[in-house]
Structures are given as structure tokens and as C-alpha cells.
Short mmCIF file of C-alpha atoms in Angstrom, two decimals:
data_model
loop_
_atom_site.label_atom_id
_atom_site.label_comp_id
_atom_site.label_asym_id
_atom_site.label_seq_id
_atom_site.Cartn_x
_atom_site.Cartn_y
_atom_site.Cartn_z
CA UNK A 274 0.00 0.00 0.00
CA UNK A 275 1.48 3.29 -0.89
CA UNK A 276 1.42 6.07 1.93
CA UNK A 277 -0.42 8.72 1.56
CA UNK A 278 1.61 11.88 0.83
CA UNK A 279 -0.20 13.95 3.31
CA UNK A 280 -0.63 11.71 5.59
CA UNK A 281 3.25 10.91 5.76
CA UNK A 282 4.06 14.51 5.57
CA UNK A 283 1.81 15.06 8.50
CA UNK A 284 3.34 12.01 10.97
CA UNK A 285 6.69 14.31 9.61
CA UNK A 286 5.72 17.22 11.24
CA UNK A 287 4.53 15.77 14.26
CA UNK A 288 7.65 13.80 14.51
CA UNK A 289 9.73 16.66 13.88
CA UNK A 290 7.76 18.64 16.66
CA UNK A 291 8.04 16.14 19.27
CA UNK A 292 11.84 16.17 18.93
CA UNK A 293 11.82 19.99 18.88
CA UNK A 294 9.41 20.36 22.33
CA UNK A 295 11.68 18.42 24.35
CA UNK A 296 14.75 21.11 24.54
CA UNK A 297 11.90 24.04 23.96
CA UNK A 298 10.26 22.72 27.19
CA UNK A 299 13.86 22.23 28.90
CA UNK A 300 14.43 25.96 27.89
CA UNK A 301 11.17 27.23 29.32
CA UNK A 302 11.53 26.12 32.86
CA UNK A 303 14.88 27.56 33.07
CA UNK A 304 13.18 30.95 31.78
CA UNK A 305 11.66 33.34 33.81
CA UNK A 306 13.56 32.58 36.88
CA UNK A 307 13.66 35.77 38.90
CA UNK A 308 15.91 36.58 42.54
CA UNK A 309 13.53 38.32 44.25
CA UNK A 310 14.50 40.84 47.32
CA UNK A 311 11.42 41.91 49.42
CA UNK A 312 12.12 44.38 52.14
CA UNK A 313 9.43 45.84 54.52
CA UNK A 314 8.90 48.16 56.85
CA UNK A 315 7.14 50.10 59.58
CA UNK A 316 6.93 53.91 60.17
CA UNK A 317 7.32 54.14 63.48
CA UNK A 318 6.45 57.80 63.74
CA UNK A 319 3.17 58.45 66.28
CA UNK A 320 2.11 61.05 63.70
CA UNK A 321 1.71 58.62 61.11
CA UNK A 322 -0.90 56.29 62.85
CA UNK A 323 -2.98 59.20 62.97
CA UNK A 324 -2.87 60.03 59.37
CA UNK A 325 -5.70 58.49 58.16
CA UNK A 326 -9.13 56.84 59.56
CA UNK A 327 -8.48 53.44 59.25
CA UNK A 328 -11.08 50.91 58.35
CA UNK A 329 -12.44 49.95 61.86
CA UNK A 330 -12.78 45.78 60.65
CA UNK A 331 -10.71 45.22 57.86
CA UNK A 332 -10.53 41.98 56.28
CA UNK A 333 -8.21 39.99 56.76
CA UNK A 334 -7.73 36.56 55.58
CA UNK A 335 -5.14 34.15 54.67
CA UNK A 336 -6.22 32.58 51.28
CA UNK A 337 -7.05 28.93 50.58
CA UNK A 338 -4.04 28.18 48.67
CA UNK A 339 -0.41 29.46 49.35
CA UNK A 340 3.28 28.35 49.73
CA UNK A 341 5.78 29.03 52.46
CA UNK A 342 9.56 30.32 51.99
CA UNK A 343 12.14 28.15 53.04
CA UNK A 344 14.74 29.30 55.82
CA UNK A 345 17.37 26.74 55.84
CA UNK A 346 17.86 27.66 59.55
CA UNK A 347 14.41 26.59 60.31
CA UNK A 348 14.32 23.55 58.44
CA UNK A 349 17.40 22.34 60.55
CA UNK A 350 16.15 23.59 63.92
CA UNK A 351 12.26 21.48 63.39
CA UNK A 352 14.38 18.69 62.93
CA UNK A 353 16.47 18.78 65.55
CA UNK A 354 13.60 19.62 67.98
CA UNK A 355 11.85 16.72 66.70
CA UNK A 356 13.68 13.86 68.46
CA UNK A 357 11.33 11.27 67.37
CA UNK A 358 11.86 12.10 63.69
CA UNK A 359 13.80 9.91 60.87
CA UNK A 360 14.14 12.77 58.31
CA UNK A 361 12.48 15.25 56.45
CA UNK A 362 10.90 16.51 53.49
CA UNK A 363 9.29 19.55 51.89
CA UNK A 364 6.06 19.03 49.61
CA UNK A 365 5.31 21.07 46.56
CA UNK A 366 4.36 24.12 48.63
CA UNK A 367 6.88 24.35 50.85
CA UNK A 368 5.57 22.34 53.83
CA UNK A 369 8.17 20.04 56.06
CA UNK A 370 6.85 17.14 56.41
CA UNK A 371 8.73 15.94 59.59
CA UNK A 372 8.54 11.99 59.27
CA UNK A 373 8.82 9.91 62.69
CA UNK A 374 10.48 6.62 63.52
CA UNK A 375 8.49 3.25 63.48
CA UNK A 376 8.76 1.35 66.84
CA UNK A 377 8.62 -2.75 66.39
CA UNK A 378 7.74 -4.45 69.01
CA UNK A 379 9.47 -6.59 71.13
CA UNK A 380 8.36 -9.98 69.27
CA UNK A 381 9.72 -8.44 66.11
CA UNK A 382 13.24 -7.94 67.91
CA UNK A 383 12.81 -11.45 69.41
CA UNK A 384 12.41 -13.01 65.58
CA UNK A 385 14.74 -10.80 63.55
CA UNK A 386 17.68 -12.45 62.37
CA UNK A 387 20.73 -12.10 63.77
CA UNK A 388 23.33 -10.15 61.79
CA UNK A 389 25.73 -12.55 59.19
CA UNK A 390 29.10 -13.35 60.30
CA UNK A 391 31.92 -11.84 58.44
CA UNK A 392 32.94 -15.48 57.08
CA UNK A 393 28.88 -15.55 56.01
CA UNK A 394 28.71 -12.01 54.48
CA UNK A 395 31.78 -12.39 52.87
CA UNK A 396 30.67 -15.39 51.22
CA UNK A 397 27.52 -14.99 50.26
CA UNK A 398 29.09 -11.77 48.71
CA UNK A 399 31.11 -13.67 46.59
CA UNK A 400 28.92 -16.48 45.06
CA UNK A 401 28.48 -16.35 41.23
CA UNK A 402 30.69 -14.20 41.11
CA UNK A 403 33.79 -14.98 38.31
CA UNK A 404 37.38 -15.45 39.11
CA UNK A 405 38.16 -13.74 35.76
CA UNK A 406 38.29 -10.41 36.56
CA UNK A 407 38.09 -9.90 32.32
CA UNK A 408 34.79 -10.68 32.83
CA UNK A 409 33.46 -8.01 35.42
CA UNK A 410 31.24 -5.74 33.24
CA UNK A 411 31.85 -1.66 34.58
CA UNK A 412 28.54 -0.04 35.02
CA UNK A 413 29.20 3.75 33.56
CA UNK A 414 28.10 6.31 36.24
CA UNK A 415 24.69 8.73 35.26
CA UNK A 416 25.90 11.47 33.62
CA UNK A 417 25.27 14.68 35.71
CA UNK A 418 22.68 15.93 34.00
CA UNK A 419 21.63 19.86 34.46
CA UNK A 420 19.82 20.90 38.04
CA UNK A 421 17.36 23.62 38.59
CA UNK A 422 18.11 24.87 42.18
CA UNK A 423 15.59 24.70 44.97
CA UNK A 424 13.03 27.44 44.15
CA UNK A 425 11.88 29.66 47.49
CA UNK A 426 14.72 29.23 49.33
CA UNK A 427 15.82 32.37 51.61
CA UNK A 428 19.60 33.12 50.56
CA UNK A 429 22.03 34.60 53.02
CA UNK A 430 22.17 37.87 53.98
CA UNK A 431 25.19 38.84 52.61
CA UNK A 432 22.71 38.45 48.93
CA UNK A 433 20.35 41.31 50.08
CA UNK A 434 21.06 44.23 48.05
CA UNK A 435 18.94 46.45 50.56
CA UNK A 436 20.65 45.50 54.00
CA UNK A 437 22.66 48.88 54.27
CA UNK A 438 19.76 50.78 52.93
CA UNK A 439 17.93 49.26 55.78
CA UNK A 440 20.31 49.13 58.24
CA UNK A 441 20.36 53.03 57.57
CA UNK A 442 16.83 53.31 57.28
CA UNK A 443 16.79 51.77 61.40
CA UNK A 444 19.50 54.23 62.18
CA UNK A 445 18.49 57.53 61.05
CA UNK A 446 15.00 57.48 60.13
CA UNK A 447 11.24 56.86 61.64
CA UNK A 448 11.29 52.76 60.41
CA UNK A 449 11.57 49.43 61.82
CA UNK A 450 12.13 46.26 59.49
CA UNK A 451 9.63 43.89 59.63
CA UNK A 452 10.67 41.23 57.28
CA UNK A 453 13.63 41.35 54.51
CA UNK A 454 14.65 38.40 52.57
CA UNK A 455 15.66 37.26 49.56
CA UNK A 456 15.14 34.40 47.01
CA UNK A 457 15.29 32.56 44.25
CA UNK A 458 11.98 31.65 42.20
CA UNK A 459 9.77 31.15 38.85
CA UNK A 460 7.64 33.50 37.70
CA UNK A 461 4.62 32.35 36.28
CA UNK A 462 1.10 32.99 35.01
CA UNK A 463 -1.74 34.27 37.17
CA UNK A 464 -3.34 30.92 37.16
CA UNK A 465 -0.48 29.15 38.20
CA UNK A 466 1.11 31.85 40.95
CA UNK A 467 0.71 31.22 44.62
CA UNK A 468 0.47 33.87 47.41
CA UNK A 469 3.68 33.48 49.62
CA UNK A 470 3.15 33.69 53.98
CA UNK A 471 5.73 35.97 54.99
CA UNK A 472 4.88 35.13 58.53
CA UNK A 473 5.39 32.08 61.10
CA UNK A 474 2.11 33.14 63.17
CA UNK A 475 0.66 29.54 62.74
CA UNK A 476 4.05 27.77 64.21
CA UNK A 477 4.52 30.09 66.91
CA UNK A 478 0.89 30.53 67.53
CA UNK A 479 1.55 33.93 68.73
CA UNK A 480 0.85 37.39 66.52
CA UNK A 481 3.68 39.60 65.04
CA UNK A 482 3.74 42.75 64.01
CA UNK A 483 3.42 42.31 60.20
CA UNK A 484 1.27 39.14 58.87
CA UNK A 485 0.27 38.26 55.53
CA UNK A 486 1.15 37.34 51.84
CA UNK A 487 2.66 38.69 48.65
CA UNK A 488 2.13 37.22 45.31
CA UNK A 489 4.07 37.51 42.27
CA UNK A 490 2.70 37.24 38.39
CA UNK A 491 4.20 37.76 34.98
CA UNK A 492 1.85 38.41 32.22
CA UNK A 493 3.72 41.35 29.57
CA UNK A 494 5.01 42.72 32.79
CA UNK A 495 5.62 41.54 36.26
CA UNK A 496 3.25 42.04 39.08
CA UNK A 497 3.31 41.88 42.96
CA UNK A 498 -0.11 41.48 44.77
CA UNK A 499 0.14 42.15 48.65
CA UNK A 500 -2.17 41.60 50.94
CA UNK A 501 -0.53 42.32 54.45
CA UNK A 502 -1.30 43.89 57.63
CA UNK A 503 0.55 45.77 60.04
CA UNK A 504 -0.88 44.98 63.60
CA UNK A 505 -1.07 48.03 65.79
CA UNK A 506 -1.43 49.41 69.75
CA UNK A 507 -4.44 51.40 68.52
CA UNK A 508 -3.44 54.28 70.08
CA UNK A 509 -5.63 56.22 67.47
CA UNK A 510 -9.03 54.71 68.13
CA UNK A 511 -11.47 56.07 70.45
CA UNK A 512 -12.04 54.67 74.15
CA UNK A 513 -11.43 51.42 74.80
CA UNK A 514 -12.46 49.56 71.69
CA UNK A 515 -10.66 46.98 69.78
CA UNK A 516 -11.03 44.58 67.26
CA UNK A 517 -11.17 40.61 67.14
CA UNK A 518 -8.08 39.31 66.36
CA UNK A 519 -7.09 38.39 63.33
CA UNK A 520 -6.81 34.92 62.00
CA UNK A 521 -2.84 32.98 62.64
CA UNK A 522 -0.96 31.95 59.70
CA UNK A 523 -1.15 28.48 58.19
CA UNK A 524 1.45 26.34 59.34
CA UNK A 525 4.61 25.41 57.85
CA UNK A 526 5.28 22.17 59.03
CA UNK A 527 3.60 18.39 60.27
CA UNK A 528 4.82 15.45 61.98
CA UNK A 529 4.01 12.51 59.68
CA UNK A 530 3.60 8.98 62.02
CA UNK A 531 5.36 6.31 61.05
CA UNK A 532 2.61 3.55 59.85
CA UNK A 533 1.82 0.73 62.93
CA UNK A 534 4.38 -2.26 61.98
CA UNK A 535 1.75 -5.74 61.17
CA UNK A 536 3.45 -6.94 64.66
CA UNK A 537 2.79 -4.12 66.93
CA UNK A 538 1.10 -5.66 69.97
CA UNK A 539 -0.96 -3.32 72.66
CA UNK A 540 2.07 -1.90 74.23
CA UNK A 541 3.78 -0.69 71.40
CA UNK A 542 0.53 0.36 70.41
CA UNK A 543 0.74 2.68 73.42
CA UNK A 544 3.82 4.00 73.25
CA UNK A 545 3.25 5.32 69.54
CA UNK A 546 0.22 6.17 69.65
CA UNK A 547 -1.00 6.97 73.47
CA UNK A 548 -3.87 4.69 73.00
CA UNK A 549 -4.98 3.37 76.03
CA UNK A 550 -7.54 0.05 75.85
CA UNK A 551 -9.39 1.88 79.01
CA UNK A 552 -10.68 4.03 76.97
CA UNK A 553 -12.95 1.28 75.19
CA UNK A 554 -14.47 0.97 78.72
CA UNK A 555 -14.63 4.59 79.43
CA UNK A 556 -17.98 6.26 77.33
CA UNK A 557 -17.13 10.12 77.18
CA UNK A 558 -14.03 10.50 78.36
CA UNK A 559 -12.81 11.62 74.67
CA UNK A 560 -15.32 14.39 74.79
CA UNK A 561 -14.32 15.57 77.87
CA UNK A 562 -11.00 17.46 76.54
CA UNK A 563 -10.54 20.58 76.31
CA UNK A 564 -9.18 22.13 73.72
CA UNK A 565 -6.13 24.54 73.62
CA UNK A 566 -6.87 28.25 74.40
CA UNK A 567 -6.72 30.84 71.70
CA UNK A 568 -3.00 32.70 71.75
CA UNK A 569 -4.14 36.37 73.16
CA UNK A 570 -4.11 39.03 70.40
CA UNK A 571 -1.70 42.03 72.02
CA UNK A 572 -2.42 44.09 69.99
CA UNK A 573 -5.88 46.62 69.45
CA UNK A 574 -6.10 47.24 65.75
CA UNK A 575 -4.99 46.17 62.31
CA UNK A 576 -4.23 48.31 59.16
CA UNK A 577 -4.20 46.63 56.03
CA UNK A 578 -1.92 47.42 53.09
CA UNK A 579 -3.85 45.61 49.84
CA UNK A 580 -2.02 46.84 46.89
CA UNK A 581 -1.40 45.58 43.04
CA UNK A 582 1.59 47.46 41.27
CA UNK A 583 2.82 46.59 37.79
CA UNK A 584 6.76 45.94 37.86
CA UNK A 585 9.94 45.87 35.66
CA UNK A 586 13.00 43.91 36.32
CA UNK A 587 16.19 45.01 37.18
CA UNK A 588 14.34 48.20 38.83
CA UNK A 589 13.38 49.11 42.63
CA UNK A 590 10.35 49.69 43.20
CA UNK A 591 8.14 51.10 46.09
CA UNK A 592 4.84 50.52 47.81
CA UNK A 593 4.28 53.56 49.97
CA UNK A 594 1.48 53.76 52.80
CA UNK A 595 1.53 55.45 55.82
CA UNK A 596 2.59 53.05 58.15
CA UNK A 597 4.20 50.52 56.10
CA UNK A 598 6.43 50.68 52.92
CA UNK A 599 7.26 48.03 50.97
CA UNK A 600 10.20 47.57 48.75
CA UNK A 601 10.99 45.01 45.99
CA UNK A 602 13.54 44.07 42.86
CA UNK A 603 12.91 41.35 40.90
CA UNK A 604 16.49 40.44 39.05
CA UNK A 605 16.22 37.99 35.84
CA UNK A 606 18.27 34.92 36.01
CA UNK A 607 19.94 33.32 32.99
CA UNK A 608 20.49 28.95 32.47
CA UNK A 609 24.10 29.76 33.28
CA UNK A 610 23.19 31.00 36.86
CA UNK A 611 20.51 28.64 37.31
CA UNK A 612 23.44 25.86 36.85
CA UNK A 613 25.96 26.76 38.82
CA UNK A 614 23.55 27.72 42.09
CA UNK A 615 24.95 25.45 44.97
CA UNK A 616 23.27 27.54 47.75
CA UNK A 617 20.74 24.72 48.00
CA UNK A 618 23.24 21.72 48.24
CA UNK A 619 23.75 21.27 52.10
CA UNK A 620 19.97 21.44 52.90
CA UNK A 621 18.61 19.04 49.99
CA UNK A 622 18.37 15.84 52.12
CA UNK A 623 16.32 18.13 54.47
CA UNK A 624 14.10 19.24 51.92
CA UNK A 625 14.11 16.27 49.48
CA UNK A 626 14.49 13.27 52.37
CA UNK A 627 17.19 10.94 51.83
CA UNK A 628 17.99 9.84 48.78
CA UNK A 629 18.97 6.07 50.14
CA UNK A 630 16.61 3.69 51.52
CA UNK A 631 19.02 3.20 54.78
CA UNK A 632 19.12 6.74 55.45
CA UNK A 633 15.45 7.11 55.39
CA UNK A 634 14.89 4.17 58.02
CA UNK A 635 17.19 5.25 61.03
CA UNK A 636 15.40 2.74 63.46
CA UNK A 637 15.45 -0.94 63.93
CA UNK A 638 12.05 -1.11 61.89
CA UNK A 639 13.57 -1.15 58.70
CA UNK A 640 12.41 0.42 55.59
#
């Protein structure tokens, strides 16, 4: 049967086009990579409180979906102050996922093998395997194949390109940082862009000054979205008045239990869960607890600062209110950059888990 012309012409194309999207879609996610420097700040200048009549109940709400930043320092400390936990992980939206140790029980660790002896290991190392070392086939190493760095990921300080600003801004002038950081990130769509917490409220369960998100865009330009709020004495408002507090961050991080091993009996059951059997014989106790009391708001009042500003790269720009002002720089970054970043590489196995099936186990449970 003879092909059809256009027909083989087409399956051509579509060949051809296949081939071509692989290194166009390589190409794109190393495009529109962006360091981003976000620096904010409160005027701390009585006058300035009393500049405008602020909304009495703003709104303020953290939204549905969001991401975290990702402070190597803090990644570190969670796990470290989680004693119980094997490793850890972040998920896609910058969550650590602290994962805990399994606990066999004791007729697991009666059963369990005991270890080869060296003779044994040695041995069994060794069988099948050919005296002619001619034959021993060399299995070529993965070629190191080109890494995007860890998106999100607070740098240093000696990367912010505002600290002496700043630092000067503290010194001589009516302001008090409330946040300054810098990062490394892609900048997408509006569909695709996530609002990023600035704040740790939720972990701490306690209130800072400044709480809230930021959300970056690119369409033909870049854009930044915030929607943050400056929490205030209220030394402005009239009598005694103040307003509910306002909602606590979403948190940044979760203990993930280790699944019950098939031979847990009760007692292990116990220690890893607290389960207790009395409870089976003990009709309301569950709904007895109490649950943990609210953190107290300190503050009186709230002022919101809900702006959208159109941006250009490679250019400072500034968000000016009253009693907050925000400044931001978005820097492009090229494939050649995006290569070479190693600012990520001692704090992978925190945020990707380890990368060996032994280093993930840590306990006598196994794997």
C-alpha cells in the first residue's frame, strides 16, 4: 500500500515537533527565573498612625491556597527539635513534612535475624561471582545531567542588596524592618502563581507585628499582589475599643507517624500512639478534653496594606502607605546562573528526604 503523501508529511511534522518540544520545554523552565528581594517596613512615627481613619474591621484573611519560603535555619532547627523524627521533606508548597520513627515491638526484635558473620557475608558476597576479573562488566556512572536549584529558598544575607539601605533606614530614620529576605523563584502565570506567607504566626501561635502574603505574576510585565497587615497598639481609636483578632498563619510544618508495623502488639501500640484500651471501657471521656486556648491578640487594631503594582525587572520599586512601605527588585536569572547555584546543596536531604533507603529508616524497623 502506498502512503499517503499527506498523511506521511503530517506524521513528519509531528515527529519533527516532538523532537523539537523536548529542549523548547527544557528551555522554558529555566526561563523566567527571577531573585527576588522583598524588604518591609514600619513607620514608626506616632504622627503617622494618625494620618488616616483606618477601616475599623478590615478583612483579613489568609487565602485557601499558598506556599511558604524556606529558611534553611528553620528547616534544621524542626528537625532537631523533633527527636522522634527519621528525616524530612518539603512538599510542593513548601511544607516540612517531619517523618517519625516506626517502633517494632518486642516480638519483632525477638524473631529478627541475627546479623551474618563476616565469614557468612563475605561469602555470600562472593557467590556467582567470576574469578576472571576480564569478565566483570563496569557499570558507567549517570551522567550529571543539568539541576534547577531549589526554588523559594531564603539566601544569606550577605545576597540582600537592601541590607545597608535598611540598616540606615533603622538608624536615622522613623522605620523598623519587619521582614527582609531574599530568594530565588519562577515567575509564572496568574493561574499558576501562589500567594507566599511571609509570617510564622501559625508555628509560633503567637501574633507579630506584620502578617500576611505577597504574590508575584508575569503576564507582559511583572506584578506583585500584597495583601498584608501591620498589627497596631491602637493608640488612634477612640475609648477602649478593639477589634477581634485576626486569623494565625497556616502552618509550615507536620509530623508525619510512622505507619503501625503488622506486629505491633498493645504496648507498642501505646507507646506510639497513646492509645490506652481503658478508653474502650470509658464512654465520654474523649469528649471531655478541652481544647487549647486561643494565643491572646496584644495588639488593638490592624491596618491593612492591599495593593497591586505593575513591575519591571532590574528596577526598585516602592509601595508607599503610611505606616508601612514596601520595597521590591525582581532580578532575571539566565540557564548559566541557574546551573551553577549550589546555595541549596547542604539542605537538599532536608528538603528532598534521603535519597537512600538506609538513610530514610534510622530505626530498627527497617524500611
Amino acid at each position: 500500500m502506498i502512503p499517503h503523501p499527506t498523511r506521511t508529511l503530517l506524521a513528519f511534522l509531528a515527529a519533527a515537533l516532538a523532537f523539537s518540544l523536548a529542549p523548547a520545554q527544557a528551555q522554558e523552565r529555566e526561563q523566567n527565573w527571577y531573585q527576588v528581594e522583598l524588604l518591609v517596613v514600619a513607620h514608626t512615627n506616632p504622627a503617622a498612625q494618625r494620618a488616616e481613619q483606618w477601616e475599623p474591621l478590615p478583612r483579613l484573611a489568609y487565602p485557601e491556597a499558598y506556599r511558604f519560603l524556606l529558611d534553611p535555619q528553620r528547616l534544621r532547627a524542626n528537625l532537631e527539635h523533633t527527636p522522634d523524627a527519621s528525616h524530612s521533606e518539603v512538599d510542593a508548597n513548601g511544607k516540612q513534612l517531619l517523618h517519625l520513627r516506626r517502633i517494632p515491638s518486642p516480638a519483632a526484635l525477638d524473631d529478627a535475624a541475627p546479623p551474618p558473620t563476616t565469614a557468612e557475608a563475605s561469602g555470600g558476597a562472593l557467590d556467582g561471582v567470576s574469578d576472571d576479573l576480564g569478565a566483570v562488566t563496569e557499570v558507567p556512572e549517570a551522567p550529571d545531567k543539568a539541576r534547577l536549584p531549589t526554588p523559594f529558598l531564603t539566601l544569606p544575607a550577605q545576597a540582600r542588596e537592601f541590607r545597608g539601605k535598611a540598616a540606615y533606614m533603622e538608624r536615622n530614620g522613623p522605620y523598623r524592618v519587619l521582614f527582609h529576605e531574599v530568594w530565588w523563584q519562577p515567575v509564572g502565570g496568574a493561574r499558576s502563581a501562589l500567594p507566599i506567607v511571609l509570617d510564622q504566626s501559625g508555628d509560633q501561635q503567637s501574633y507579630p507585628a506584620l502578617q500576611g502574603t505577597v504574590r508575584l505574576h508575569r503576564s507582559r510585565f511583572l506584578h506583585v499582589a500584597t495583601q498584608l497587615w501591620l498589627n497596631t497598639s491602637g493608640d488612634y481609636l477612640p475609648g477602649t475599643w478593639r477589634m477581634p483578632p485576626p486569623p494565625l498563619g497556616p502552618v509550615s510544618q507536620e509530623r508525619v507517624p510512622a505507619a503501625l508495623l503488622p506486629e505491633a502488639d498493645a504496648g507498642v501500640l501505646s507507646a506510639v500512639t497513646g492509645y490506652d484500651p481503658a478508653w474502650d471501657a470509658a464512654p465520654g471521656l474523649l469528649e471531655e478534653a478541652t481544647a487549647t486556648a486561643a494565643p491572646v491578640y496584644p495588639y488593638r487594631h490592624a491596618v491593612l496594606l492591599q495593593q497591586q503594582r505593575r513591575m519591571r525587572s532590574n528596577e526598585v520599586h516602592y509601595i508607599d502607605h503610611p505606616l508601612m512601605g514596601v520595597v521590591i527588585k525582581l532580578t532575571p536569572l539566565d540557564t548559566e546562573a541557574l546551573h551553577a547555584a549550589a546555595y541549596d546543596r547542604e539542605v537538599l536531604e532536608l528538603i528532598q528526604g534521603p535519597q537512600t533507603p538506609a538513610a530514610a529508616v534510622a530505626d530498627p524497623a527497617g524500611a
